[in-house]
Amino acid sequence: MAEYCQAMTIVAETITPERLDALLTDQSIPLVHRALWQLLWESEIRILDLLSLSVAEVDPDSRRIVRPAPGFPVELSERATELLTPLLDGRTEGPLFVAGQQRTRALSWEEAVRTAKGHGHAIHAFRTGGKQHRRRAA
């Protein structure tokens, strides 16, 4: 029974601003993941909501994500806008976070989790780290 309880322990992992910066500037990490991590860090948007964003919901000129849902519009930082703009790549429709050779299919939850884990973090750690950073800065 003790082994089972230990396995179920949830650790509140976070990412420091320094670690986030290192990940976001690492050109070996695909841009789609770096942009996702930045949005998780700076917004209150849940990962599944981010993964379901369409190109039409992002306005880089006004630096906003607009969606007819609670919690929107969302103001984007300069860094988020810089990371998102190449993802738009002149597209006017389709998923914002695209994957695959042809960049035509939406990035999946599994791919997002696997890539974050491959760089030493749980995907939720980006959002948790951002929340803690904003609380300390307030």
Short mmCIF file of N, CA and C in Angstrom, two decimals, residues 15-29 34 37 79 119 121 126:
data_model
loop_
_atom_site.label_atom_id
_atom_site.label_comp_id
_atom_site.label_asym_id
_atom_site.label_seq_id
_atom_site.Cartn_x
_atom_site.Cartn_y
_atom_site.Cartn_z
N ILE A 15 8.99 25.85 -13.55
CA ILE A 15 10.12 26.24 -14.39
C ILE A 15 10.49 27.66 -14.01
N THR A 16 11.75 27.91 -13.86
CA THR A 16 12.20 29.26 -13.51
C THR A 16 12.23 30.12 -14.78
N PRO A 17 12.21 31.43 -14.62
CA PRO A 17 12.33 32.31 -15.80
C PRO A 17 13.62 32.06 -16.56
N GLU A 18 14.69 31.75 -15.86
CA GLU A 18 15.97 31.49 -16.51
C GLU A 18 15.91 30.22 -17.36
N ARG A 19 15.27 29.19 -16.82
CA ARG A 19 15.14 27.94 -17.57
C ARG A 19 14.24 28.14 -18.79
N LEU A 20 13.15 28.88 -18.61
CA LEU A 20 12.26 29.17 -19.73
C LEU A 20 13.04 29.89 -20.83
N ASP A 21 13.81 30.89 -20.46
CA ASP A 21 14.59 31.64 -21.44
C ASP A 21 15.54 30.72 -22.20
N ALA A 22 16.19 29.83 -21.49
CA ALA A 22 17.12 28.89 -22.13
C ALA A 22 16.38 28.00 -23.13
N LEU A 23 15.20 27.53 -22.77
CA LEU A 23 14.43 26.68 -23.67
C LEU A 23 13.92 27.46 -24.88
N LEU A 24 13.46 28.67 -24.65
CA LEU A 24 12.88 29.46 -25.75
C LEU A 24 13.92 29.94 -26.75
N THR A 25 15.16 30.02 -26.33
CA THR A 25 16.22 30.45 -27.25
C THR A 25 16.97 29.28 -27.88
N ASP A 26 16.61 28.07 -27.51
CA ASP A 26 17.24 26.87 -28.05
C ASP A 26 16.66 26.56 -29.43
N GLN A 27 17.39 26.90 -30.45
CA GLN A 27 16.94 26.73 -31.83
C GLN A 27 16.75 25.27 -32.24
N SER A 28 17.28 24.33 -31.45
CA SER A 28 17.10 22.92 -31.78
C SER A 28 15.69 22.43 -31.42
N ILE A 29 14.98 23.21 -30.62
CA ILE A 29 13.60 22.86 -30.25
C ILE A 29 12.67 23.48 -31.29
N ARG A 34 8.19 25.88 -28.66
CA ARG A 34 8.65 27.06 -27.92
C ARG A 34 7.53 28.10 -27.80
N TRP A 37 5.01 26.85 -25.22
CA TRP A 37 5.53 27.00 -23.86
C TRP A 37 5.44 28.45 -23.40
N ARG A 79 7.48 38.87 -26.81
CA ARG A 79 8.14 37.58 -27.07
C ARG A 79 7.17 36.57 -27.66
N HIS A 119 12.62 17.44 -22.84
CA HIS A 119 13.48 18.54 -22.39
C HIS A 119 13.45 18.70 -20.88
N HIS A 121 10.78 18.40 -18.60
CA HIS A 121 9.69 19.03 -17.86
C HIS A 121 8.34 18.44 -18.21
N PHE A 126 5.11 24.56 -17.31
CA PHE A 126 5.25 25.88 -17.93
C PHE A 126 4.17 26.83 -17.41
#
